[in-house]
PDB file of C-alpha atoms and ligand atoms in Angstrom:
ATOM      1  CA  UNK A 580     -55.115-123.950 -61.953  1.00 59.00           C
ATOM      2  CA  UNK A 581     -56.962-121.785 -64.661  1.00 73.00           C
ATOM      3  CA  UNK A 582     -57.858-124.494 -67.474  1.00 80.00           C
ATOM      4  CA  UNK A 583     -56.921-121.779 -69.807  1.00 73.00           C
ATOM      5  CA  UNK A 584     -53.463-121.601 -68.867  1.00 83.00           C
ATOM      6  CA  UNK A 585     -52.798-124.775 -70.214  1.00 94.00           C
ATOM      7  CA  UNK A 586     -51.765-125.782 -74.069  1.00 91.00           C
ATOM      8  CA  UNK A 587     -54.922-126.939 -75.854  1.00 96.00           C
ATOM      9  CA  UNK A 588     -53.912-128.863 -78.651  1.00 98.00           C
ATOM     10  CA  UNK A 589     -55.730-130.169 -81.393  1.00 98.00           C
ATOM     11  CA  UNK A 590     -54.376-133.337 -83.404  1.00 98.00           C
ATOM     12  CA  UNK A 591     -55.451-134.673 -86.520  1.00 98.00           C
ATOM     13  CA  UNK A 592     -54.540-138.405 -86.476  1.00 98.00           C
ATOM     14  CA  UNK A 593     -54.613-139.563 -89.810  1.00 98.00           C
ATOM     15  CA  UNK A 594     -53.857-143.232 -89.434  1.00 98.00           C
ATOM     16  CA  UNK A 595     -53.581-144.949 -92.850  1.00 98.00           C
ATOM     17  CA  UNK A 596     -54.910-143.014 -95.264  1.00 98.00           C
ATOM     18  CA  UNK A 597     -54.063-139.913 -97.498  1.00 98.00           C
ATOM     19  CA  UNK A 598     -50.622-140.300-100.296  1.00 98.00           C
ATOM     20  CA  UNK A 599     -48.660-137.219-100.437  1.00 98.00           C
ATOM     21  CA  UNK A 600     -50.281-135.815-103.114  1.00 98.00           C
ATOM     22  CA  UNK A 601     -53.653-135.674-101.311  1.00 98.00           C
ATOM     23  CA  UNK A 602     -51.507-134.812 -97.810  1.00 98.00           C
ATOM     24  CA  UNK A 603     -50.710-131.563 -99.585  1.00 98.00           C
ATOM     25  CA  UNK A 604     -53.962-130.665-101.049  1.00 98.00           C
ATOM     26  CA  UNK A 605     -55.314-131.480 -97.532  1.00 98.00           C
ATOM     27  CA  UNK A 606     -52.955-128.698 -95.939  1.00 98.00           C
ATOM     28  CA  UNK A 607     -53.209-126.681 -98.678  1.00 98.00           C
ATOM     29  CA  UNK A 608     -57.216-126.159 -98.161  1.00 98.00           C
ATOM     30  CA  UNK A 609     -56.329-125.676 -93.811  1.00 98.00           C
ATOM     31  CA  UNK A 610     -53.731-123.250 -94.274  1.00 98.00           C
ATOM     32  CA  UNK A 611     -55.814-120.009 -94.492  1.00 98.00           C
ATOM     33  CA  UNK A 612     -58.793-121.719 -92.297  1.00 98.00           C
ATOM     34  CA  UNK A 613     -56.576-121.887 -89.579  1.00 98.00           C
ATOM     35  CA  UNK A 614     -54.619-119.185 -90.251  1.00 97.00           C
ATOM     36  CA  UNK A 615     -54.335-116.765 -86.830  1.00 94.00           C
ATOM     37  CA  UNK A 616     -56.044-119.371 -85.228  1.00 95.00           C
ATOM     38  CA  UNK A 617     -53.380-119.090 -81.750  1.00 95.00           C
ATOM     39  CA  UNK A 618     -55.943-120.439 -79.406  1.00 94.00           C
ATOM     40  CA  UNK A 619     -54.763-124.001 -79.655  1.00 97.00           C
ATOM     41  CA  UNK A 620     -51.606-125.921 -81.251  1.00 98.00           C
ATOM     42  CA  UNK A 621     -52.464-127.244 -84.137  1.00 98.00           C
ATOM     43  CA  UNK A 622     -50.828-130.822 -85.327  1.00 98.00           C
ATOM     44  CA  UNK A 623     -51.294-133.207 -88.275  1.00 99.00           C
ATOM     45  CA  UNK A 624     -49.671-137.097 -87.055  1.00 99.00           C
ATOM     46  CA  UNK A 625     -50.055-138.286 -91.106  1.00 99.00           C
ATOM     47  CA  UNK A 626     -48.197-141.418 -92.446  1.00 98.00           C
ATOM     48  CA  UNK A 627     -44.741-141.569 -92.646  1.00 98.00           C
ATOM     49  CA  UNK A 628     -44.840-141.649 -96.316  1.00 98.00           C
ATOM     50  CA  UNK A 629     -46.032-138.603 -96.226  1.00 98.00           C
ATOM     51  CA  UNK A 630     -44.220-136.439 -93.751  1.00 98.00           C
ATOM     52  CA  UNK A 631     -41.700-134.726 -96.508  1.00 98.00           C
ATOM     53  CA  UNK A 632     -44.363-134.109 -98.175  1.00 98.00           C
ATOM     54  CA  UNK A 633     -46.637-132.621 -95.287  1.00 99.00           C
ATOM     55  CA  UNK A 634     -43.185-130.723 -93.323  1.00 98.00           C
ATOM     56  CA  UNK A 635     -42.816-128.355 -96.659  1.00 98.00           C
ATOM     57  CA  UNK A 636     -46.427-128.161 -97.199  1.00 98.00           C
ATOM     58  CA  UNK A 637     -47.063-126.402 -93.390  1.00 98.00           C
ATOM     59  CA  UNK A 638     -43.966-124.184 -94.043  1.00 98.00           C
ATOM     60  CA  UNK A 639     -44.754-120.785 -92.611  1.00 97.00           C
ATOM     61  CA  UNK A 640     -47.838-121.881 -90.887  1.00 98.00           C
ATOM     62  CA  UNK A 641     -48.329-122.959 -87.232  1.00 96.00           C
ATOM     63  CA  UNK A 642     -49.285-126.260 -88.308  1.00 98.00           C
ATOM     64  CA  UNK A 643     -47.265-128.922 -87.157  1.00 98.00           C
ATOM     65  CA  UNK A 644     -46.411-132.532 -88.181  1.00 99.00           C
ATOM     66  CA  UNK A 645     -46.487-135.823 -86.179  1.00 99.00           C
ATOM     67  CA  UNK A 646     -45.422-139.393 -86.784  1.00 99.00           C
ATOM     68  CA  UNK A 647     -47.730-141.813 -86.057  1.00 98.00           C
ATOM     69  CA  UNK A 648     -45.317-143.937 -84.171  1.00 98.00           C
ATOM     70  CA  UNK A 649     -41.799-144.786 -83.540  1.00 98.00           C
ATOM     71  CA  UNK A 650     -39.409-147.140 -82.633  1.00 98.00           C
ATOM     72  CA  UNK A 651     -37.256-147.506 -79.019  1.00 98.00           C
ATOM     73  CA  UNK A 652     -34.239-148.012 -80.801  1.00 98.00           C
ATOM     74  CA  UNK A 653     -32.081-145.824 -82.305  1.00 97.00           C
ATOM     75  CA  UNK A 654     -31.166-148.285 -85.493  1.00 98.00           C
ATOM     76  CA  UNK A 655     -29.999-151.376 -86.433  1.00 98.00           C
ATOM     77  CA  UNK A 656     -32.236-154.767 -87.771  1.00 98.00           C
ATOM     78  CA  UNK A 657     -35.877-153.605 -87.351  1.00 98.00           C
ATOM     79  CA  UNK A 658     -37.404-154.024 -90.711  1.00 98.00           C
ATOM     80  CA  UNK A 659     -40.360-151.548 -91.231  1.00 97.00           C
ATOM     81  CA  UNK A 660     -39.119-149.358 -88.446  1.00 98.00           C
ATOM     82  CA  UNK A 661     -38.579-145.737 -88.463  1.00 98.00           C
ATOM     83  CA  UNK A 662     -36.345-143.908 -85.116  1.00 98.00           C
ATOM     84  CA  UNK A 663     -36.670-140.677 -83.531  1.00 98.00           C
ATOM     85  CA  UNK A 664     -33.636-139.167 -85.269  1.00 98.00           C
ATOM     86  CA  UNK A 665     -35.017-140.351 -88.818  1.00 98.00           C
ATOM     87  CA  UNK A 666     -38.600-138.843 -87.616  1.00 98.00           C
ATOM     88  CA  UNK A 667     -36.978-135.646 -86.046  1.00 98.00           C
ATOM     89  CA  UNK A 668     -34.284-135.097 -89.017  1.00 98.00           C
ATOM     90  CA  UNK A 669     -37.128-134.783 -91.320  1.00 98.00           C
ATOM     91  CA  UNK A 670     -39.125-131.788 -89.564  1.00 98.00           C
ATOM     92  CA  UNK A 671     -41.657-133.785 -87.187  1.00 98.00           C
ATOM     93  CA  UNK A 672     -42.076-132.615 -84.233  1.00 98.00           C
ATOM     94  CA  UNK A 673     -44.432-134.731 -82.159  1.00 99.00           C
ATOM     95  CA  UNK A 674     -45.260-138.833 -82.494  1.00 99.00           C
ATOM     96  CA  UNK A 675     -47.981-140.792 -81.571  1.00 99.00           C
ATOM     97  CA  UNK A 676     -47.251-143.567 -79.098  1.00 98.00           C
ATOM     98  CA  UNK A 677     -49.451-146.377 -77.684  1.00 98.00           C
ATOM     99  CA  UNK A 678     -52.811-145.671 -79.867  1.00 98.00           C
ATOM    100  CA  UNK A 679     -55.281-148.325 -79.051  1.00 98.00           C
ATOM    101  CA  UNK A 680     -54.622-149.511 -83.406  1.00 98.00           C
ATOM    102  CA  UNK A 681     -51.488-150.326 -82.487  1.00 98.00           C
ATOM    103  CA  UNK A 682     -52.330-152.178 -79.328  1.00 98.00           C
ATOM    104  CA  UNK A 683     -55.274-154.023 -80.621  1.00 97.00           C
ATOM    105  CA  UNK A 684     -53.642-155.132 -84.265  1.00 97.00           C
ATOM    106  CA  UNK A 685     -49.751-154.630 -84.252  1.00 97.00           C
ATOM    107  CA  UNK A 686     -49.332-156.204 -80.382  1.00 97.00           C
ATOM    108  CA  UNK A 687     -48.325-153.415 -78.495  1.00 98.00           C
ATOM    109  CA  UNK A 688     -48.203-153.671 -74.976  1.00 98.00           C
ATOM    110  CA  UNK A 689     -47.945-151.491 -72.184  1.00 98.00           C
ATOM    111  CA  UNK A 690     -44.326-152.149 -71.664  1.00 98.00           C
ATOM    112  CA  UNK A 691     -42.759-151.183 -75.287  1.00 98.00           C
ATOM    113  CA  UNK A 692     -45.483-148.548 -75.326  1.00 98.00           C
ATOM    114  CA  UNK A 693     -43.089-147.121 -72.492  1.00 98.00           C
ATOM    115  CA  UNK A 694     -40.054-148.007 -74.202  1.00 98.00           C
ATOM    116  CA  UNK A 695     -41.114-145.955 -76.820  1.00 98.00           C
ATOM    117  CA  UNK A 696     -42.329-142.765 -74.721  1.00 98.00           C
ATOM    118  CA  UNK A 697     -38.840-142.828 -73.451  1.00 98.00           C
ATOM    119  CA  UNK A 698     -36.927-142.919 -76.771  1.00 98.00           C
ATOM    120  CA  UNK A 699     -39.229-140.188 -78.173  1.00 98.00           C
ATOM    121  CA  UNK A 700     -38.681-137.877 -75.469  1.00 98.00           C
ATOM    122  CA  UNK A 701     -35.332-138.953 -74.832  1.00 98.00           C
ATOM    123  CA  UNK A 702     -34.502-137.791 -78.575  1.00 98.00           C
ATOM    124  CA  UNK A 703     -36.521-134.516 -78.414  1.00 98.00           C
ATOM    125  CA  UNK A 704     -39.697-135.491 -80.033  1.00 98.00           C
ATOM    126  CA  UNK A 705     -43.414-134.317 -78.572  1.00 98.00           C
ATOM    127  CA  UNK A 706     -45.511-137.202 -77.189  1.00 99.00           C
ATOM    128  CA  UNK A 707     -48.738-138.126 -77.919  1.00 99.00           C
ATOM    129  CA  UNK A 708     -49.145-140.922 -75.433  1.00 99.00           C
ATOM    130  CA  UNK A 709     -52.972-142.892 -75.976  1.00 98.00           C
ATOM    131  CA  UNK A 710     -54.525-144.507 -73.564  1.00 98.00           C
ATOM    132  CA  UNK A 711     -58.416-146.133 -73.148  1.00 98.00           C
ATOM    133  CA  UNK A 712     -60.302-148.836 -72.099  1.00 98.00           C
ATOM    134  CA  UNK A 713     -62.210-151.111 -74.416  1.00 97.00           C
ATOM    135  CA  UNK A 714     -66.105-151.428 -73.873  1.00 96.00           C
ATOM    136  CA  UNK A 715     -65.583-154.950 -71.393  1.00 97.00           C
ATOM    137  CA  UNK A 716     -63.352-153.148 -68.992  1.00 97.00           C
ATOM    138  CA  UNK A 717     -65.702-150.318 -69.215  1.00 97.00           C
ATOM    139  CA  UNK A 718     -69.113-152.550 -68.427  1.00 96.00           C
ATOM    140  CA  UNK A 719     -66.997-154.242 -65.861  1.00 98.00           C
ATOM    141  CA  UNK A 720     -66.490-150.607 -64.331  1.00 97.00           C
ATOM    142  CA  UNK A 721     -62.670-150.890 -64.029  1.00 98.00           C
ATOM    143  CA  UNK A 722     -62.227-147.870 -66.269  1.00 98.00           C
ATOM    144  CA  UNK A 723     -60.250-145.998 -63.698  1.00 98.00           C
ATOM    145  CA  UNK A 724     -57.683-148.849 -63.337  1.00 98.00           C
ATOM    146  CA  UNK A 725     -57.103-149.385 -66.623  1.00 98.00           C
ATOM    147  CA  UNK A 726     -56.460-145.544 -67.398  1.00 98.00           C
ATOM    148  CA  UNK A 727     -54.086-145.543 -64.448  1.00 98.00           C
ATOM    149  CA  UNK A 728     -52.366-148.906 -64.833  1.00 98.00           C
ATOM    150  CA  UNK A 729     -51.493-147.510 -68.635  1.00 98.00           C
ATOM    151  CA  UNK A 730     -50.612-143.813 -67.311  1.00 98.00           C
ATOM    152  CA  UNK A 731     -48.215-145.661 -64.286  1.00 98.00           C
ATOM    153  CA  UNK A 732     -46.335-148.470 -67.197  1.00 98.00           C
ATOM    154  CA  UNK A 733     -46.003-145.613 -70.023  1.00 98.00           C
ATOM    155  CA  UNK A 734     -44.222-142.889 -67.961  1.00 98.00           C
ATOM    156  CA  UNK A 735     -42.241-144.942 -66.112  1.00 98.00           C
ATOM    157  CA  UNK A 736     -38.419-143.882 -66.117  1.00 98.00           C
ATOM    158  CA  UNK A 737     -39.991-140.335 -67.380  1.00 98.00           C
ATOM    159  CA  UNK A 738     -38.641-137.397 -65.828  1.00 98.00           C
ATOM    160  CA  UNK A 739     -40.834-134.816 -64.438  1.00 98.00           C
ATOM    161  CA  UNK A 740     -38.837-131.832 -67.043  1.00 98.00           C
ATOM    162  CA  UNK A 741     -39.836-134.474 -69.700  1.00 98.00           C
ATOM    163  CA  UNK A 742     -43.550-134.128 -69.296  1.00 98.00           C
ATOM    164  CA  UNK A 743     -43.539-130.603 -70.911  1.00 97.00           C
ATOM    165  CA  UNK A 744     -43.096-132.689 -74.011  1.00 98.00           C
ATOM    166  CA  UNK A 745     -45.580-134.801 -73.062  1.00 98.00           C
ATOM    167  CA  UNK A 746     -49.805-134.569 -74.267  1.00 98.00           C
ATOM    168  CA  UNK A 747     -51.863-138.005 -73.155  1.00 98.00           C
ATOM    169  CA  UNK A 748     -54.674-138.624 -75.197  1.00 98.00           C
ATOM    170  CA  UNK A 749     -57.648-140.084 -73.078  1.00 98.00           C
ATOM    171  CA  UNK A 750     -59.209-142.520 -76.203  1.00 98.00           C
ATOM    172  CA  UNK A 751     -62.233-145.136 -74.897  1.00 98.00           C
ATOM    173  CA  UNK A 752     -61.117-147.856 -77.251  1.00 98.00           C
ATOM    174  CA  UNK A 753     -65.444-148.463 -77.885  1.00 97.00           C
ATOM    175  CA  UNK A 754     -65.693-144.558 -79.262  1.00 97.00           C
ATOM    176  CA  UNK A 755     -62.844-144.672 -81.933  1.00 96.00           C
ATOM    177  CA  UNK A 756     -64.558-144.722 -85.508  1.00 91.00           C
ATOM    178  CA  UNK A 757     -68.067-145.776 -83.999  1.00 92.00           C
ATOM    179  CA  UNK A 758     -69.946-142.563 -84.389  1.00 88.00           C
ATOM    180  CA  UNK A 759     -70.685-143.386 -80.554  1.00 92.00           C
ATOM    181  CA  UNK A 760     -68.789-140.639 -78.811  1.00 93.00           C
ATOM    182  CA  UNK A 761     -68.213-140.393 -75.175  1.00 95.00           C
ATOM    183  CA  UNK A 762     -70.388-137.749 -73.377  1.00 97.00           C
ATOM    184  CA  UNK A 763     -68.608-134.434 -72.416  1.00 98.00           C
ATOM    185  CA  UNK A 764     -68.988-136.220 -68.363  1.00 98.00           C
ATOM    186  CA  UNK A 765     -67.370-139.709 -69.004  1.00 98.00           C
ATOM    187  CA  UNK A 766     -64.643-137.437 -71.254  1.00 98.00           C
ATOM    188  CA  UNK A 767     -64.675-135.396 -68.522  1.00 98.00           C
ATOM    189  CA  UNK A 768     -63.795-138.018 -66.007  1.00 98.00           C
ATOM    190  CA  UNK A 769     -62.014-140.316 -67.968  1.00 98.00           C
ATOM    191  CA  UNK A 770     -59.120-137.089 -68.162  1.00 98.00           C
ATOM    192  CA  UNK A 771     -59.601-136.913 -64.589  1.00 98.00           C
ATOM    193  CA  UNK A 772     -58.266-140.153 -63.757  1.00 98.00           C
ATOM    194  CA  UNK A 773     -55.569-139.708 -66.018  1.00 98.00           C
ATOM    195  CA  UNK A 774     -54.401-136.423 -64.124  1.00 98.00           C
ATOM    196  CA  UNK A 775     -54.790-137.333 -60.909  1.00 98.00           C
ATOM    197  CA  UNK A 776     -52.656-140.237 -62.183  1.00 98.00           C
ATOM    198  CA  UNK A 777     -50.217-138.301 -62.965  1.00 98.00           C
ATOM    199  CA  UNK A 778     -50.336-136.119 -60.035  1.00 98.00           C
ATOM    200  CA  UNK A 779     -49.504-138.875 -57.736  1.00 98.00           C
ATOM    201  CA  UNK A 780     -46.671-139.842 -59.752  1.00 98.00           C
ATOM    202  CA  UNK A 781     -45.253-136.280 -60.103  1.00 98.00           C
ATOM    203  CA  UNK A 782     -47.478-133.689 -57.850  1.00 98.00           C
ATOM    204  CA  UNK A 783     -50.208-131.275 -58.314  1.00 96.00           C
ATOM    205  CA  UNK A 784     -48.401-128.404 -60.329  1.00 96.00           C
ATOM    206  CA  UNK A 785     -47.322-131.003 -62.901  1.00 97.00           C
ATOM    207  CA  UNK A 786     -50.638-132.936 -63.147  1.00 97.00           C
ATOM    208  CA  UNK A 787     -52.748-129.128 -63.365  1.00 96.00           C
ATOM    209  CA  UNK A 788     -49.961-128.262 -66.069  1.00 96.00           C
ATOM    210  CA  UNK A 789     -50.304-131.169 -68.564  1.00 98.00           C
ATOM    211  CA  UNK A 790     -52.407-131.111 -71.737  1.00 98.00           C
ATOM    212  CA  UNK A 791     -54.443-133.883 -71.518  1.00 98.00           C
ATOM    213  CA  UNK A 792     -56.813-134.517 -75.271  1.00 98.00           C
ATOM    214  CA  UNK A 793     -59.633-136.724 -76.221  1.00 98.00           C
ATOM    215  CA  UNK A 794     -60.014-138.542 -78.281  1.00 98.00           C
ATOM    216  CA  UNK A 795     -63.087-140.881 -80.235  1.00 97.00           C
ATOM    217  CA  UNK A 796     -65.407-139.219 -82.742  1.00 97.00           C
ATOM    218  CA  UNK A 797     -64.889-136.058 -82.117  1.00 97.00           C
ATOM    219  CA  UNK A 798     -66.165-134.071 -84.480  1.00 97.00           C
ATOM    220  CA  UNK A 799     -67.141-130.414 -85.627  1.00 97.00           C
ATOM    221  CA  UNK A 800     -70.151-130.567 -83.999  1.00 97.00           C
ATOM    222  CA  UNK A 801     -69.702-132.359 -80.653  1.00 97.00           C
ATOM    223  CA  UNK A 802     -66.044-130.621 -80.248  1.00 98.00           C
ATOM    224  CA  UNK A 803     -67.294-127.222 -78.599  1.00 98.00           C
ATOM    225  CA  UNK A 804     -68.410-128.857 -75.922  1.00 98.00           C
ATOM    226  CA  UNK A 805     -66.537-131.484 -75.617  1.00 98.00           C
ATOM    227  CA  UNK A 806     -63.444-129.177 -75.318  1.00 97.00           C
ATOM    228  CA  UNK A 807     -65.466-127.025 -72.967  1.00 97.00           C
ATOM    229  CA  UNK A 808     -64.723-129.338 -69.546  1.00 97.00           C
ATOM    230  CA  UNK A 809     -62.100-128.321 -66.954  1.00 97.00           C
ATOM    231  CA  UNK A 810     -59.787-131.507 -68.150  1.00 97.00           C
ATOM    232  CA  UNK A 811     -60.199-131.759 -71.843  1.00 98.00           C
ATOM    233  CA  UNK A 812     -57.786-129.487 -73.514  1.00 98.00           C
ATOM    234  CA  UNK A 813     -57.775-130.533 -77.021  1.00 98.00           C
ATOM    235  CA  UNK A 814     -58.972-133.558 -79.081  1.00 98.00           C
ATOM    236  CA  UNK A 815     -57.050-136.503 -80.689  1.00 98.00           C
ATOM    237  CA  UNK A 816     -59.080-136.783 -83.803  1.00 98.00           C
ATOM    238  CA  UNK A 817     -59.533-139.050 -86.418  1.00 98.00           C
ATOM    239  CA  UNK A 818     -62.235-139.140 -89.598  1.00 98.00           C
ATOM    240  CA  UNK A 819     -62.444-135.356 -88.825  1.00 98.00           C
ATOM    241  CA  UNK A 820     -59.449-134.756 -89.422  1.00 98.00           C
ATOM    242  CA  UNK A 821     -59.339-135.691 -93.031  1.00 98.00           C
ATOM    243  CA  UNK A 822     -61.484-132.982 -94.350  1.00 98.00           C
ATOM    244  CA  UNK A 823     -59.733-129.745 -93.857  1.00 98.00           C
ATOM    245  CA  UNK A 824     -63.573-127.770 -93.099  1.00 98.00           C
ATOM    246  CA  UNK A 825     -64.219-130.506 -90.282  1.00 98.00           C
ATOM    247  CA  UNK A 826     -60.509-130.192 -89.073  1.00 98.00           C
ATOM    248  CA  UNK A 827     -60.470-126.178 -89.076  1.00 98.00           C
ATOM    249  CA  UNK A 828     -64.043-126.152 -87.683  1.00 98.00           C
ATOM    250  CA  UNK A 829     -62.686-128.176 -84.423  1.00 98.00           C
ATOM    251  CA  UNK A 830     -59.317-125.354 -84.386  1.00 98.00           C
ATOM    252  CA  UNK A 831     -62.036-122.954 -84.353  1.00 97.00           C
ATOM    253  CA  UNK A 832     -64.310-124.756 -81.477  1.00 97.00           C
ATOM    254  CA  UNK A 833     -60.904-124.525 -79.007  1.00 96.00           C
ATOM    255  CA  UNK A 834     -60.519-120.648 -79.469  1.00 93.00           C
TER     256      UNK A 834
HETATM  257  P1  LIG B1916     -62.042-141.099 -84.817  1.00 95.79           P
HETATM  258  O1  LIG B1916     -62.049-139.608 -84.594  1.00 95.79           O
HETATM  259  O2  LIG B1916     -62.123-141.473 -86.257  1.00 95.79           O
HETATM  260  O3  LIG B1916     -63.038-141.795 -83.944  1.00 95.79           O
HETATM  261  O4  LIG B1916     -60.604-141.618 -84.349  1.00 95.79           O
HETATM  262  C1  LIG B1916     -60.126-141.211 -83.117  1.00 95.79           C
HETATM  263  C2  LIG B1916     -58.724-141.639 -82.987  1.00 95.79           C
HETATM  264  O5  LIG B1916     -58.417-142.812 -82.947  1.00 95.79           O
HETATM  265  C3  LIG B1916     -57.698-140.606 -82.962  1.00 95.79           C
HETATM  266  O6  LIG B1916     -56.463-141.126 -82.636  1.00 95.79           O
END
């Protein structure tokens, strides 16, 4: 399959930072930077305490908003919890499941990572599902099994109709907020596995189909060609993503 006909998407991942006032003032500086910009989706996953804030302030642009994660169930005696219908009734449109923040600090495993996948797409939200291997299982060379053990536990019970509202993020754990980015090669490969992961779990067509980011320091400068390899199509991205001229510069690098 032609790389170009599948969805590049580029995803700001905000993780804990920006209030609503400064969400706004962000999206108010992208707006015309991005505007006609149709080469790529273009998604902001911001705080929850600042989606209502972030879903009017993309009105009438092609920006869209994520949630930074969700919960499996639908409501009840979760304390700090938010569900899919809370996320979905207040305009977003894709979530962020299993980033390596949540794995390493909150103790999320593979198995509620996949509880969660399910929910999400079960209620109609966009997945962004993260997976990456920290630097020991990379120096031990078991990269490839740990992409593919995640891929295997996180889609389990998926459907194959689900996975058009599915996007995995290939993330080595050792290039988030280092500076040290992967080269466009172990990117490269690192997406690889993850397709041909998913190929044997739901065929070729599928696997050749599915928008598959990275993610670790990307940046405005690395990004072109980063984004230039047959299995990147689109960037998870953090810092970057905070300053709208960094962020637009990237939307401009996957035309
Ligand atoms: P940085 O771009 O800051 O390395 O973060 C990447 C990331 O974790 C995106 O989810």
């Amino acid at each position: 399959m032609n790389k170009r006909k599948r969805k590049a998407v580029i995803a700001g991942n905000w993780k804990m930072n920006m209030t609503p006032d400064e969400a706004v003032a962000m999206i108010n500086e992208l707006r015309p930077l991005v505007k006609g910009k149709r080469g790529c989706e273009i998604v902001l996953c911001v705080p929850a305490i600042d989606i209502p804030a972030a879903v009017k302030a993309v009105k009438g642009s092609r920006i869209k908003i994520g949630a930074e994660n969700v919960h499996f169930e639908e409501k009840g005696a979760f304390t700090g919890e938010i569900s899919a219908k809370m996320l979905l009734t207040c305009g977003v449109e894709y979530v962020i499941i299993g980033h390596s923040e949540r794995r390493q600090y909150f103790g999320e495993t593979d198995e509620t990572v996949n509880k969660r996948v399910k929910a999400a797409l079960n209620a109609g939200l966009k997945v962004i599902l993260c997976v990456g291997e920290v630097l020991a299982q990379r120096d031990l060379g078991i990269t490839g099994e740990v992409l593919s053990m995640q891929t295997k536990i996180a889609l389990q019970g998926v459907t194959l109709d689900q996975l058009k509202n599915l996007i995995i993020a290939y993330e080595p754990v050792w290039a988030i907020g280092t500076g040290r980015v992967a080269t466009p090669d172990q990117a490269d490969e690192g997406n690889g596995v993850v397709r041909k992961t998913v190929e044997a779990l739901y065929g070729k067509a599928a696997a050749e189909a599915l928008t598959i980011q990275y993610g670790g320091s990307m940046n405005e400068k690395n990004a072109a060609e980063l984004l230039g390899k047959y299995n990147v199509d689109g960037g998870l991205i953090g810092g970057a993503s905070l300053v709208a001229a960094k962020f637009a510069a990237i939307v401009d690098a996957a035309q």
